[in-house]
Coordinates of C-alpha atoms in Angstrom, one line a residue:
Chain M
L1 CA 0.0 0.0 0.0
N2 CA 1.6 3.3 -1.0
E3 CA 0.5 6.9 -0.5
F4 CA -1.5 7.0 -3.7
S5 CA -3.6 3.9 -3.1
L6 CA -4.1 4.9 0.6
I7 CA -5.6 8.2 -0.6
D8 CA -7.7 6.5 -3.2
N9 CA -8.9 3.7 -0.9
Y10 CA -9.8 5.6 2.3
F11 CA -10.5 9.1 1.1
K12 CA -10.9 9.8 -2.7
C13 CA -13.4 7.0 -3.2
R14 CA -15.7 8.4 -0.4
N15 CA -15.8 11.9 -1.8
K16 CA -19.5 12.2 -2.8
S17 CA -20.0 15.9 -2.8
K18 CA -21.3 17.4 -6.0
T19 CA -20.0 20.9 -5.0
S20 CA -19.7 22.5 -8.4
Q21 CA -17.2 25.0 -7.0
V22 CA -14.5 22.4 -6.7
K23 CA -13.4 22.1 -10.3
L24 CA -10.4 19.8 -9.7
S25 CA -10.2 17.7 -6.5
I26 CA -7.8 15.0 -5.2
G27 CA -5.4 13.8 -7.8
D28 CA -3.5 16.7 -9.4
D29 CA -0.7 18.9 -8.2
A30 CA -3.3 21.2 -6.5
A31 CA -7.0 21.7 -6.2
V32 CA -8.9 24.3 -8.3
V33 CA -11.9 26.0 -6.8
S34 CA -14.2 28.6 -8.3
C35 CA -15.4 31.5 -6.2
P36 CA -19.2 32.3 -6.0
P37 CA -19.7 36.0 -7.1
G38 CA -20.3 38.5 -4.3
H39 CA -18.6 36.2 -1.7
E40 CA -15.3 36.0 0.1
L41 CA -13.4 32.9 1.0
V42 CA -13.1 32.0 4.7
I43 CA -10.4 29.5 5.6
A44 CA -9.4 27.9 8.9
T45 CA -6.8 25.3 9.8
D46 CA -6.1 23.3 13.0
T47 CA -3.7 20.6 13.8
L48 CA -4.5 17.7 16.2
V49 CA -1.8 15.8 18.0
A50 CA -2.2 12.7 20.2
D51 CA -2.0 13.4 23.9
V52 CA -2.1 17.1 23.3
H53 CA -5.5 17.5 21.7
F54 CA -7.0 14.1 22.5
P55 CA -5.9 11.1 24.7
A56 CA -3.9 8.7 22.5
T57 CA -6.4 6.0 23.4
V58 CA -9.4 7.7 21.7
G59 CA -10.9 5.7 18.9
P60 CA -10.0 6.7 15.3
A61 CA -13.6 7.6 14.3
D62 CA -13.8 10.1 17.1
I63 CA -10.5 11.6 16.1
G64 CA -11.6 11.9 12.5
Y65 CA -14.9 13.5 13.5
K66 CA -13.3 16.0 15.9
A67 CA -10.5 17.0 13.6
L68 CA -13.1 18.3 11.1
A69 CA -15.5 19.6 13.8
V70 CA -13.0 21.9 15.4
N71 CA -12.3 23.5 12.0
L72 CA -15.9 23.8 11.1
S73 CA -16.4 25.6 14.4
D74 CA -13.9 28.3 13.3
L75 CA -15.9 28.8 10.1
A76 CA -19.1 28.9 12.2
A77 CA -17.6 31.8 14.2
M78 CA -17.1 33.7 11.0
G79 CA -20.6 33.1 9.8
A80 CA -19.3 31.1 6.7
E81 CA -21.0 28.4 4.8
P82 CA -18.5 25.4 4.6
S83 CA -17.7 24.1 1.1
W84 CA -14.5 22.1 0.9
A85 CA -11.6 20.7 3.0
L86 CA -8.0 19.6 2.9
L87 CA -6.4 16.8 5.0
N88 CA -2.7 16.6 6.0
L89 CA -2.4 13.2 7.6
T90 CA 0.9 12.0 9.1
L91 CA 0.7 8.4 10.2
P92 CA 3.1 6.1 12.0
E93 CA 2.0 3.1 10.0
F94 CA -0.6 2.0 7.5
N95 CA -3.2 0.5 9.7
D96 CA -6.4 -0.6 7.9
A97 CA -8.7 -0.6 10.9
W98 CA -7.4 2.8 12.1
L99 CA -7.8 4.3 8.6
N100 CA -11.3 2.9 8.2
G101 CA -12.4 4.3 11.5
F102 CA -10.7 7.6 11.0
S103 CA -12.3 8.1 7.5
D104 CA -15.7 7.0 8.9
G105 CA -15.6 9.7 11.5
L106 CA -14.3 12.3 9.1
F107 CA -16.8 11.6 6.3
E108 CA -19.7 11.5 8.8
L109 CA -19.2 15.3 9.0
I110 CA -18.0 15.8 5.4
D111 CA -21.3 14.2 4.2
E112 CA -23.4 16.1 6.7
Y113 CA -22.1 19.4 5.4
E114 CA -21.8 18.1 1.8
L115 CA -18.1 19.1 1.7
N116 CA -15.7 18.1 -1.0
L117 CA -12.3 16.7 0.3
A118 CA -10.4 18.7 -2.4
G119 CA -6.9 17.6 -1.5
G120 CA -4.2 17.0 1.1
D121 CA -1.1 15.1 1.8
T122 CA -0.4 11.8 3.4
C123 CA 3.0 10.8 4.8
R124 CA 4.7 8.6 7.4
G125 CA 5.7 10.0 10.8
P126 CA 4.4 10.5 14.4
L127 CA 0.6 10.9 14.2
N128 CA -0.4 14.4 13.2
I129 CA -3.7 15.5 11.8
G130 CA -4.0 18.8 10.0
V131 CA -7.4 19.8 8.6
T132 CA -8.1 22.9 6.6
V133 CA -11.7 23.9 5.9
A134 CA -12.9 26.7 3.5
G135 CA -16.2 28.2 3.0
W136 CA -18.0 31.3 1.7
V137 CA -19.4 34.4 3.3
P138 CA -21.2 37.3 1.6
Q139 CA -18.7 40.2 0.8
N140 CA -17.8 42.3 3.8
Q141 CA -20.1 40.4 6.2
A142 CA -17.7 38.0 7.9
L143 CA -18.2 38.0 11.7
T144 CA -14.9 39.0 13.5
R145 CA -13.5 39.4 17.0
S146 CA -13.0 43.1 16.6
G147 CA -16.5 44.7 16.4
A148 CA -17.8 44.6 20.0
R149 CA -19.0 48.0 21.3
V150 CA -19.6 49.4 24.7
G151 CA -23.2 48.6 25.8
D152 CA -23.4 45.4 23.7
V153 CA -24.9 42.3 25.3
V154 CA -22.7 39.1 25.5
F155 CA -24.2 35.8 24.6
V156 CA -22.9 32.2 24.5
S157 CA -24.5 29.2 22.8
G158 CA -25.2 25.8 24.3
Y159 CA -23.5 24.7 27.6
L160 CA -20.0 25.3 28.9
G161 CA -17.6 22.8 30.5
D162 CA -19.2 19.6 29.3
A163 CA -16.2 18.5 27.2
T164 CA -13.7 19.2 30.0
M165 CA -15.9 17.3 32.5
G166 CA -16.1 14.6 29.8
L167 CA -12.3 14.5 29.7
R168 CA -12.2 14.2 33.5
L169 CA -14.5 11.2 33.3
Y170 CA -12.5 9.7 30.4
C171 CA -9.1 10.1 32.1
R172 CA -9.8 9.5 35.7
D173 CA -12.8 7.2 35.6
V174 CA -14.8 9.0 38.3
A175 CA -18.0 8.1 36.4
S176 CA -19.4 5.7 39.0
E177 CA -21.1 8.6 40.8
I178 CA -23.2 9.7 37.8
S179 CA -25.7 8.1 35.6
A180 CA -24.7 6.3 32.4
E181 CA -26.8 8.8 30.5
D182 CA -24.9 11.8 31.9
K183 CA -21.6 10.0 31.2
D184 CA -22.5 9.3 27.6
Y185 CA -23.6 12.9 27.1
L186 CA -20.4 14.4 28.6
L187 CA -18.2 12.0 26.6
S188 CA -20.0 12.8 23.4
R189 CA -19.4 16.5 24.0
L190 CA -15.7 15.7 24.4
H191 CA -15.3 13.4 21.4
R192 CA -18.0 14.8 19.0
P193 CA -18.3 18.5 19.5
T194 CA -21.1 20.2 17.4
P195 CA -19.8 23.0 15.2
R196 CA -22.5 25.8 15.4
V197 CA -22.4 26.3 11.6
A198 CA -26.1 27.1 11.0
L199 CA -26.1 29.4 14.0
G200 CA -23.1 31.4 12.8
Q201 CA -24.7 32.0 9.4
R202 CA -27.9 33.0 11.1
L203 CA -26.0 35.7 13.1
L204 CA -24.7 37.5 10.0
G205 CA -25.8 41.1 10.1
L206 CA -27.1 40.8 13.7
V207 CA -24.0 40.6 15.9
T208 CA -21.0 42.9 16.4
S209 CA -18.4 40.2 17.2
C210 CA -18.1 36.4 17.4
I211 CA -15.6 33.8 18.5
D212 CA -15.7 30.1 18.9
V213 CA -15.0 29.0 22.5
S214 CA -12.1 26.5 22.0
D215 CA -9.8 27.6 24.8
G216 CA -12.5 28.3 27.4
L217 CA -14.8 31.3 27.7
M218 CA -12.4 33.2 29.9
A219 CA -9.6 33.2 27.3
D220 CA -11.8 33.5 24.3
A221 CA -14.0 36.4 25.6
A222 CA -10.6 38.1 26.4
H223 CA -9.7 37.8 22.6
I224 CA -12.9 39.7 21.7
C225 CA -12.0 42.4 24.4
E226 CA -8.4 42.8 23.1
Q227 CA -9.4 43.0 19.5
S228 CA -12.4 45.2 20.0
N229 CA -10.6 47.5 22.6
V230 CA -13.4 46.9 25.2
G231 CA -14.0 45.0 28.4
M232 CA -16.7 42.6 29.6
E233 CA -18.6 41.9 32.8
I234 CA -19.7 38.3 32.9
I235 CA -22.4 37.2 35.4
I236 CA -21.3 33.8 36.6
D237 CA -24.8 32.9 37.7
N238 CA -25.8 33.2 34.1
L239 CA -23.2 30.8 32.7
P240 CA -25.1 27.9 31.0
L241 CA -24.3 24.6 32.7
S242 CA -25.9 21.3 31.6
S243 CA -27.6 19.1 34.2
A244 CA -25.0 16.4 33.4
F245 CA -22.2 18.9 34.2
K246 CA -23.9 19.8 37.5
N247 CA -24.5 16.2 38.4
A248 CA -20.8 15.4 37.8
S249 CA -19.6 18.5 39.5
K250 CA -18.1 18.0 43.0
D251 CA -17.5 21.5 44.3
I252 CA -17.6 25.2 43.3
D253 CA -14.1 25.0 41.9
D254 CA -15.6 23.0 39.0
L255 CA -16.9 26.3 37.6
N256 CA -13.3 26.7 36.5
L257 CA -13.9 23.8 34.1
A258 CA -16.7 25.7 32.5
L259 CA -14.6 28.9 32.2
A260 CA -11.2 27.7 31.4
G261 CA -11.3 24.1 30.4
G262 CA -11.8 24.6 26.7
D263 CA -13.0 22.3 23.9
D264 CA -16.6 23.7 24.1
Y265 CA -16.9 24.8 20.5
E266 CA -19.8 27.0 21.3
L267 CA -20.1 30.5 19.9
C268 CA -19.6 33.6 22.1
F269 CA -20.9 36.8 20.5
T270 CA -21.9 40.3 21.2
C271 CA -24.8 42.3 19.8
A272 CA -26.5 45.7 20.3
K273 CA -29.3 45.8 22.9
E274 CA -31.8 46.3 20.1
Q275 CA -30.9 42.9 18.6
V276 CA -31.5 40.9 21.8
G277 CA -35.1 40.1 20.8
S278 CA -34.0 38.8 17.4
I279 CA -31.3 36.6 19.0
E280 CA -33.8 35.1 21.4
K281 CA -36.1 34.2 18.5
I282 CA -33.2 32.5 16.8
A283 CA -32.6 30.5 20.0
Q284 CA -36.2 29.2 19.9
G285 CA -35.9 28.4 16.2
F286 CA -32.7 26.3 16.7
D287 CA -33.8 24.6 20.0
L288 CA -30.4 25.7 21.3
P289 CA -30.0 27.8 24.4
L290 CA -28.4 31.2 23.8
A291 CA -27.6 32.6 27.2
K292 CA -27.2 36.3 28.0
I293 CA -24.1 36.1 30.1
G294 CA -22.9 39.7 30.4
M295 CA -22.3 43.2 29.0
V296 CA -19.6 45.0 27.1
N297 CA -18.1 48.0 28.9
E298 CA -15.1 50.3 28.8
Q299 CA -12.9 48.9 31.5
P300 CA -10.4 46.6 29.7
D301 CA -10.3 42.8 30.3
V302 CA -13.0 40.3 31.3
R303 CA -14.4 40.5 34.9
F304 CA -16.7 38.1 36.6
I305 CA -19.5 39.2 38.9
D306 CA -22.3 37.3 40.8
A307 CA -26.0 38.1 40.4
N308 CA -25.7 40.7 43.1
G309 CA -23.1 42.6 41.1
D310 CA -20.3 41.6 43.6
T311 CA -16.9 40.7 42.1
W312 CA -16.4 37.0 41.9
E313 CA -12.9 35.8 42.7
T314 CA -11.1 35.4 39.4
P315 CA -10.8 31.7 38.7
K316 CA -7.4 30.1 38.0
K317 CA -6.2 31.1 34.6
G318 CA -4.5 28.8 32.2
Y319 CA -6.2 25.6 33.1
K320 CA -4.6 23.1 30.7
H321 CA -6.1 20.4 28.7
F322 CA -5.6 17.0 30.2
D323 CA -4.4 18.5 33.5
Chain I
L1 CA 6.0 32.1 25.7
N2 CA 2.6 30.8 24.7
E3 CA 1.1 29.9 21.3
F4 CA -0.2 33.5 20.7
S5 CA 3.1 35.3 21.5
L6 CA 5.0 32.7 19.4
I7 CA 2.8 33.4 16.4
D8 CA 3.1 37.2 17.0
N9 CA 6.9 37.2 17.5
Y10 CA 8.1 34.9 14.8
F11 CA 5.4 35.1 12.1
K12 CA 2.7 37.8 12.3
C13 CA 5.2 40.7 12.8
R14 CA 7.1 39.7 9.7
N15 CA 4.0 39.6 7.5
K16 CA 4.7 42.5 5.1
S17 CA 2.6 41.7 2.1
K18 CA 0.1 44.3 1.0
T19 CA -2.0 41.8 -0.8
S20 CA -5.3 43.5 -0.9
Q21 CA -7.0 40.1 -1.4
V22 CA -6.3 39.0 2.2
K23 CA -9.0 41.0 4.0
L24 CA -8.4 39.3 7.4
S25 CA -5.1 37.6 8.2
I26 CA -3.5 36.0 11.3
G27 CA -5.5 36.7 14.5
D28 CA -9.2 35.8 14.1
D29 CA -10.9 32.4 14.0
A30 CA -10.2 32.2 10.2
A31 CA -8.7 34.2 7.4
V32 CA -11.0 36.0 4.9
V33 CA -9.8 36.3 1.3
S34 CA -11.4 38.0 -1.7
C35 CA -11.3 36.4 -5.1
P36 CA -10.1 38.3 -8.2
P37 CA -12.9 38.4 -10.8
G38 CA -12.4 35.9 -13.7
H39 CA -10.1 33.8 -11.7
E40 CA -10.1 30.5 -9.9
L41 CA -8.4 29.6 -6.6
V42 CA -5.6 27.0 -6.8
I43 CA -4.6 25.5 -3.5
A44 CA -1.8 23.0 -2.6
T45 CA -0.7 21.5 0.7
D46 CA 2.3 19.4 1.7
T47 CA 3.6 18.2 5.0
L48 CA 7.3 17.9 5.9
V49 CA 8.5 15.4 8.5
A50 CA 12.1 15.2 9.9
D51 CA 14.0 12.1 8.6
V52 CA 11.3 11.5 6.0
H53 CA 11.4 14.7 3.9
F54 CA 14.7 16.0 5.2
P55 CA 17.5 14.7 7.5
A56 CA 16.8 15.8 11.1
T57 CA 20.2 17.6 11.1
V58 CA 19.2 20.1 8.4
G59 CA 19.3 23.7 9.6
P60 CA 15.9 25.4 10.4
A61 CA 16.3 28.1 7.7
D62 CA 16.6 25.5 5.0
I63 CA 13.6 23.6 6.4
G64 CA 11.5 26.8 6.4
Y65 CA 12.6 27.6 2.9
K66 CA 11.9 24.1 1.5
A67 CA 8.5 23.7 3.2
L68 CA 7.2 26.7 1.2
A69 CA 9.2 26.0 -1.9
V70 CA 7.7 22.5 -2.4
N71 CA 4.2 23.9 -2.2
L72 CA 5.0 26.8 -4.5
S73 CA 6.2 24.1 -7.0
D74 CA 2.7 22.6 -7.0
L75 CA 1.2 25.9 -7.8
A76 CA 3.8 26.4 -10.5
A77 CA 2.7 23.1 -12.1
M78 CA -0.9 24.5 -12.3
G79 CA 0.3 27.8 -13.8
A80 CA -1.0 29.8 -10.8
E81 CA 0.1 33.1 -9.4
P82 CA 0.8 32.5 -5.6
S83 CA -1.0 34.9 -3.2
W84 CA -1.2 33.6 0.4
A85 CA -0.2 30.8 2.7
L86 CA -1.1 28.9 5.8
L87 CA 1.4 27.3 8.3
N88 CA 0.6 24.4 10.5
L89 CA 3.6 24.0 12.8
T90 CA 4.0 21.3 15.4
L91 CA 7.1 21.8 17.5
P92 CA 8.6 19.6 20.2
E93 CA 9.7 22.7 22.2
F94 CA 9.8 26.5 21.9
N95 CA 13.4 27.0 20.7
D96 CA 14.2 30.7 19.9
A97 CA 17.1 29.9 17.6
W98 CA 15.2 27.3 15.7
L99 CA 12.2 29.5 15.3
N100 CA 14.2 32.5 14.2
G101 CA 16.1 30.3 11.6
F102 CA 12.9 28.7 10.4
S103 CA 11.0 31.9 9.9
D104 CA 14.0 33.5 8.2
G105 CA 14.0 30.7 5.6
L106 CA 10.2 30.8 5.3
F107 CA 10.0 34.5 4.9
E108 CA 12.8 34.6 2.4
L109 CA 10.3 33.0 -0.1
I110 CA 7.2 34.7 1.3
D111 CA 8.8 38.1 0.7
E112 CA 10.2 37.0 -2.7
Y113 CA 6.6 36.1 -3.9
E114 CA 5.0 38.9 -1.8
L115 CA 2.7 36.4 -0.1
N116 CA 0.6 37.0 2.9
L117 CA 0.8 34.4 5.7
A118 CA -2.9 34.5 6.3
G119 CA -3.2 32.0 9.1
G120 CA -2.2 28.6 10.6
D121 CA -1.9 26.8 13.8
T122 CA 1.0 26.2 16.2
C123 CA 1.1 23.4 18.8
R124 CA 3.4 21.2 20.7
G125 CA 4.3 17.7 19.5
P126 CA 6.9 15.8 17.3
L127 CA 8.2 18.2 14.6
N128 CA 5.7 18.4 11.7
I129 CA 5.5 21.2 9.2
G130 CA 2.4 21.6 7.1
V131 CA 2.3 24.4 4.6
T132 CA -0.7 25.3 2.4
V133 CA -0.3 27.8 -0.5
A134 CA -3.0 29.4 -2.6
G135 CA -3.0 31.4 -5.7
W136 CA -5.0 32.4 -8.7
V137 CA -5.3 31.2 -12.3
P138 CA -7.5 32.7 -15.0
Q139 CA -10.8 30.8 -15.2
N140 CA -10.6 27.4 -17.0
Q141 CA -6.9 27.8 -17.7
A142 CA -5.3 25.8 -14.9
L143 CA -2.6 23.3 -16.2
T144 CA -3.5 19.8 -15.2
R145 CA -2.1 16.3 -15.6
S146 CA -4.9 15.1 -17.8
G147 CA -4.6 16.9 -21.1
A148 CA -1.6 15.2 -22.9
R149 CA -2.4 14.0 -26.4
V150 CA -0.8 11.4 -28.7
G151 CA 1.9 13.2 -30.7
D152 CA 2.7 15.8 -28.1
V153 CA 6.3 16.6 -27.2
V154 CA 7.5 16.0 -23.6
F155 CA 9.7 18.7 -22.0
V156 CA 11.3 19.0 -18.6
S157 CA 12.8 22.2 -17.1
G158 CA 16.2 22.5 -15.5
Y159 CA 18.3 19.5 -14.5
L160 CA 17.3 16.2 -12.9
G161 CA 18.9 14.3 -10.1
D162 CA 20.8 17.2 -8.5
A163 CA 18.9 17.2 -5.2
T164 CA 19.2 13.4 -4.8
M165 CA 22.9 13.6 -5.6
G166 CA 23.1 16.4 -3.0
L167 CA 21.4 14.2 -0.5
R168 CA 24.0 11.4 -1.2
L169 CA 26.7 14.0 -0.5
Y170 CA 24.9 15.3 2.6
C171 CA 24.4 11.8 4.1
R172 CA 27.4 9.8 3.1
D173 CA 30.0 12.5 2.8
V174 CA 31.5 11.3 -0.5
A175 CA 32.3 14.9 -1.4
S176 CA 36.1 14.7 -1.4
E177 CA 36.0 13.6 -5.0
I178 CA 34.2 16.7 -6.3
S179 CA 34.9 20.4 -6.2
A180 CA 33.6 22.6 -3.4
E181 CA 31.6 24.5 -6.1
D182 CA 29.9 21.4 -7.4
K183 CA 29.2 20.3 -3.8
D184 CA 27.7 23.7 -2.9
Y185 CA 25.5 23.6 -6.0
L186 CA 24.2 20.1 -5.4
L187 CA 23.5 20.8 -1.7
S188 CA 21.7 24.0 -2.6
R189 CA 19.5 22.1 -5.0
L190 CA 18.7 19.7 -2.1
H191 CA 18.0 22.3 0.5
R192 CA 16.7 25.3 -1.5
P193 CA 14.7 24.0 -4.5
T194 CA 13.6 26.6 -7.0
P195 CA 9.8 26.6 -7.6
R196 CA 9.3 27.3 -11.3
V197 CA 6.4 29.7 -10.7
A198 CA 7.1 32.2 -13.5
L199 CA 7.7 29.4 -16.0
G200 CA 4.3 27.7 -15.0
Q201 CA 2.4 31.0 -15.6
R202 CA 4.2 31.5 -18.9
L203 CA 3.1 28.0 -20.1
L204 CA -0.7 28.8 -19.7
G205 CA -2.4 28.3 -23.0
L206 CA 0.6 26.7 -24.6
V207 CA 0.9 23.2 -23.0
T208 CA -1.5 20.3 -22.8
S209 CA -0.4 18.9 -19.4
C210 CA 2.0 19.8 -16.6
I211 CA 3.3 18.2 -13.3
D212 CA 6.0 19.1 -10.9
V213 CA 8.7 16.5 -10.6
S214 CA 8.8 15.8 -6.9
D215 CA 8.9 12.0 -6.8
G216 CA 11.3 11.6 -9.7
L217 CA 10.6 11.9 -13.5
M218 CA 9.8 8.2 -13.8
A219 CA 6.9 8.4 -11.3
D220 CA 5.7 11.8 -12.2
A221 CA 5.7 11.3 -16.0
A222 CA 3.6 8.2 -15.3
H223 CA 1.0 10.3 -13.5
I224 CA 0.5 12.4 -16.6
C225 CA 0.2 9.1 -18.7
E226 CA -2.4 7.6 -16.3
Q227 CA -4.5 10.7 -16.1
S228 CA -4.2 11.5 -19.8
N229 CA -4.7 7.9 -20.9
V230 CA -1.6 8.0 -23.0
G231 CA 2.0 6.6 -22.9
M232 CA 5.4 8.2 -23.3
E233 CA 8.7 7.3 -24.8
I234 CA 11.6 9.1 -23.0
I235 CA 15.0 9.3 -24.7
I236 CA 17.5 8.8 -21.8
D237 CA 20.3 10.6 -23.8
N238 CA 18.1 13.7 -23.7
L239 CA 17.7 13.8 -19.9
P240 CA 19.2 17.1 -18.7
L241 CA 22.0 16.4 -16.3
S242 CA 24.1 19.2 -14.7
S243 CA 27.9 19.2 -14.9
A244 CA 28.0 18.9 -11.1
F245 CA 25.8 15.8 -11.2
K246 CA 28.0 14.2 -13.9
N247 CA 31.1 15.1 -11.9
A248 CA 29.7 13.5 -8.8
S249 CA 28.3 10.5 -10.6
K250 CA 30.2 7.2 -10.2
D251 CA 28.5 4.8 -12.7
I252 CA 25.7 4.4 -15.1
D253 CA 23.4 3.3 -12.3
D254 CA 23.4 6.9 -11.1
L255 CA 21.0 7.7 -13.9
N256 CA 18.5 6.1 -11.5
L257 CA 19.0 9.1 -9.2
A258 CA 18.0 11.4 -12.1
L259 CA 14.9 9.3 -12.9
A260 CA 13.7 8.1 -9.5
G261 CA 15.4 10.1 -6.8
G262 CA 12.9 12.9 -6.5
D263 CA 13.0 16.3 -5.0
D264 CA 13.8 17.9 -8.3
Y265 CA 10.8 20.4 -8.3
E266 CA 11.2 20.9 -12.1
L267 CA 8.2 21.1 -14.4
C268 CA 7.5 18.2 -16.8
F269 CA 5.0 19.2 -19.4
T270 CA 3.6 18.2 -22.8
C271 CA 2.7 20.4 -25.8
A272 CA 1.6 20.0 -29.4
K273 CA 4.4 20.0 -31.9
E274 CA 3.3 23.4 -33.3
Q275 CA 4.1 24.9 -29.9
V276 CA 7.7 23.7 -29.7
G277 CA 9.1 26.9 -31.2
S278 CA 7.2 29.0 -28.6
I279 CA 8.5 26.8 -25.8
E280 CA 12.1 27.1 -27.0
K281 CA 11.8 30.9 -27.1
I282 CA 10.5 30.9 -23.5
A283 CA 13.6 28.9 -22.5
Q284 CA 15.8 31.6 -23.9
G285 CA 13.8 34.3 -22.1
F286 CA 14.1 32.5 -18.7
D287 CA 17.8 31.4 -19.1
L288 CA 16.5 28.0 -17.9
P289 CA 17.1 24.9 -20.0
L290 CA 13.9 23.3 -21.3
A291 CA 14.9 19.9 -22.6
K292 CA 12.8 18.0 -25.2
I293 CA 13.0 14.5 -23.6
G294 CA 10.4 12.5 -25.5
M295 CA 7.1 12.0 -27.2
V296 CA 3.5 11.1 -26.2
N297 CA 2.2 7.9 -27.8
E298 CA -0.7 5.5 -27.5
Q299 CA 1.1 2.6 -25.7
P300 CA 0.3 2.9 -22.0
D301 CA 3.0 3.7 -19.4
V302 CA 6.4 5.4 -19.7
R303 CA 9.2 3.6 -21.6
F304 CA 12.8 4.6 -21.9
I305 CA 14.8 4.4 -25.1
D306 CA 18.4 5.5 -26.1
A307 CA 19.2 7.8 -28.9
N308 CA 19.2 4.8 -31.4
G309 CA 15.6 4.0 -30.4
D310 CA 16.6 0.8 -28.6
T311 CA 14.8 0.0 -25.3
W312 CA 16.8 1.0 -22.3
E313 CA 16.6 -1.4 -19.4
T314 CA 14.0 0.0 -17.0
P315 CA 15.8 1.5 -14.0
K316 CA 14.9 0.3 -10.5
K317 CA 11.5 1.6 -9.6
G318 CA 10.7 3.0 -6.2
Y319 CA 14.0 4.5 -5.3
K320 CA 13.3 5.8 -1.8
H321 CA 14.4 9.1 -0.3
F322 CA 17.3 8.7 2.1
D323 CA 17.8 5.1 0.9

């Protein structure tokens, strides 16, 4: 089995997308893609390394799924419609079972979003998975981190901390205390994050800034503040926590998981007060909670307060994956 | 030093390109790029792994240069004009000297081609360098591997085998027999390949197929044959060999290096007989040899003949890098 038959057997043959924009896909020196008029290209890339981004024992289908999901999440944060992807796969060995599992997971999302796997590279070496995803956004409408304004309301989608709690369960096996249902839910949030692609596109024209929460809300909200030259006050009582998270949580310090654990892949965004009604309608339409968690103000940096407006002790910064 | 300051210090701050097409570069969830009207996007990606694509002892500036050069070579083979790049860099440690050297080499080519480093990803793990380069080609004009026709003439640019001979010198130190000048030349062809970007663009509209010779002429000419459903007869006496290659060559088996060694990053292309004059004029304009090495015919696969038309014993296939 050489590089070319590997690409053919596990990837090229599964490429079902009829995306007319991809004029030339896997098999030439480069891919050729046409650009829809009135649109701009949005392109994101992320690398996954074993024992850095996922425990080395995670199954290949979950790895393939997550490698694409985290990139789609970046496109979601820009409000883009995904169209095609590239895969840079470095493998220690040609392992049929691993490759089948990996491509199963990868193509589950490729097929869901009708993407074309337009190209990539496969070589031998320590496992390293680089995925690049590209999509389209109407001209000058991409959501960025730099448009938040004083007085804006801060929202976050879904629930925070589930993936990190799932990682705690996965690594330390403290699952006996919680139900199998809660455990399954938390592990699925760890291994199969949901990129909020439809939500991101729906937010075009309504919000002033947007970011995907990959490093934890504390760090990612700070990115919006830095790039928008504003500050934020986040009400910790308003942070959206799932019932599974609460059931698995042991003490108040676990709130750090929800703020600094990362791997949430939810969207954090800001909008003018006048848009809050529109955002709340969107939440109903999507059956996805969109929590109002704070306000944008002038004082730099992100501060946390409780429901009474008292300052909440800043949680530990720099909580690392796989502590 | 964290991921963000690393990106700022070694990469973002050096990004000088004024490419108006890159609307949003390093620093958001994704890059945003506008598409020039009447053009298509051409995108190529290649991973470099230590001791697979280069000896682990190679200096970081040469690694940075080569990681981009091999990708630009893929764009050259499509006739595209390079515009922007992405870098996926997995590093075992934050080493200032290594990062300075690597970005020096990378930006030497980024600056030469006035590219914008539009995004990427940096993380910790075994050294792995993924570079993605994108550019533009006028609509429906991209050069591909699939257009060669029976009766076409086969050309190759530059000289073959220099990089592989350079690798032999680098790894086995048999350099005492050849001059320092020849050695320097062969090593520079190994570490700093020249992507034939201007040549590729000049060939638009003139040639029927094109590929960059990265795996050796034997393998890459076969790709054109497969995808064009034709065969080729290559005249071994016409293969372009540099004087340094000949000086370093020990026996006739060394011709295998020129045919199967790889890492040449020259363009192999086919054109109708009527275009041969135009191609030869281009060669003069570029001061780059363009050798007529064979003909396209109906019998599948690539065959080698000598100047008398006698079949030349097929050289060993599958000569591996770093034998």
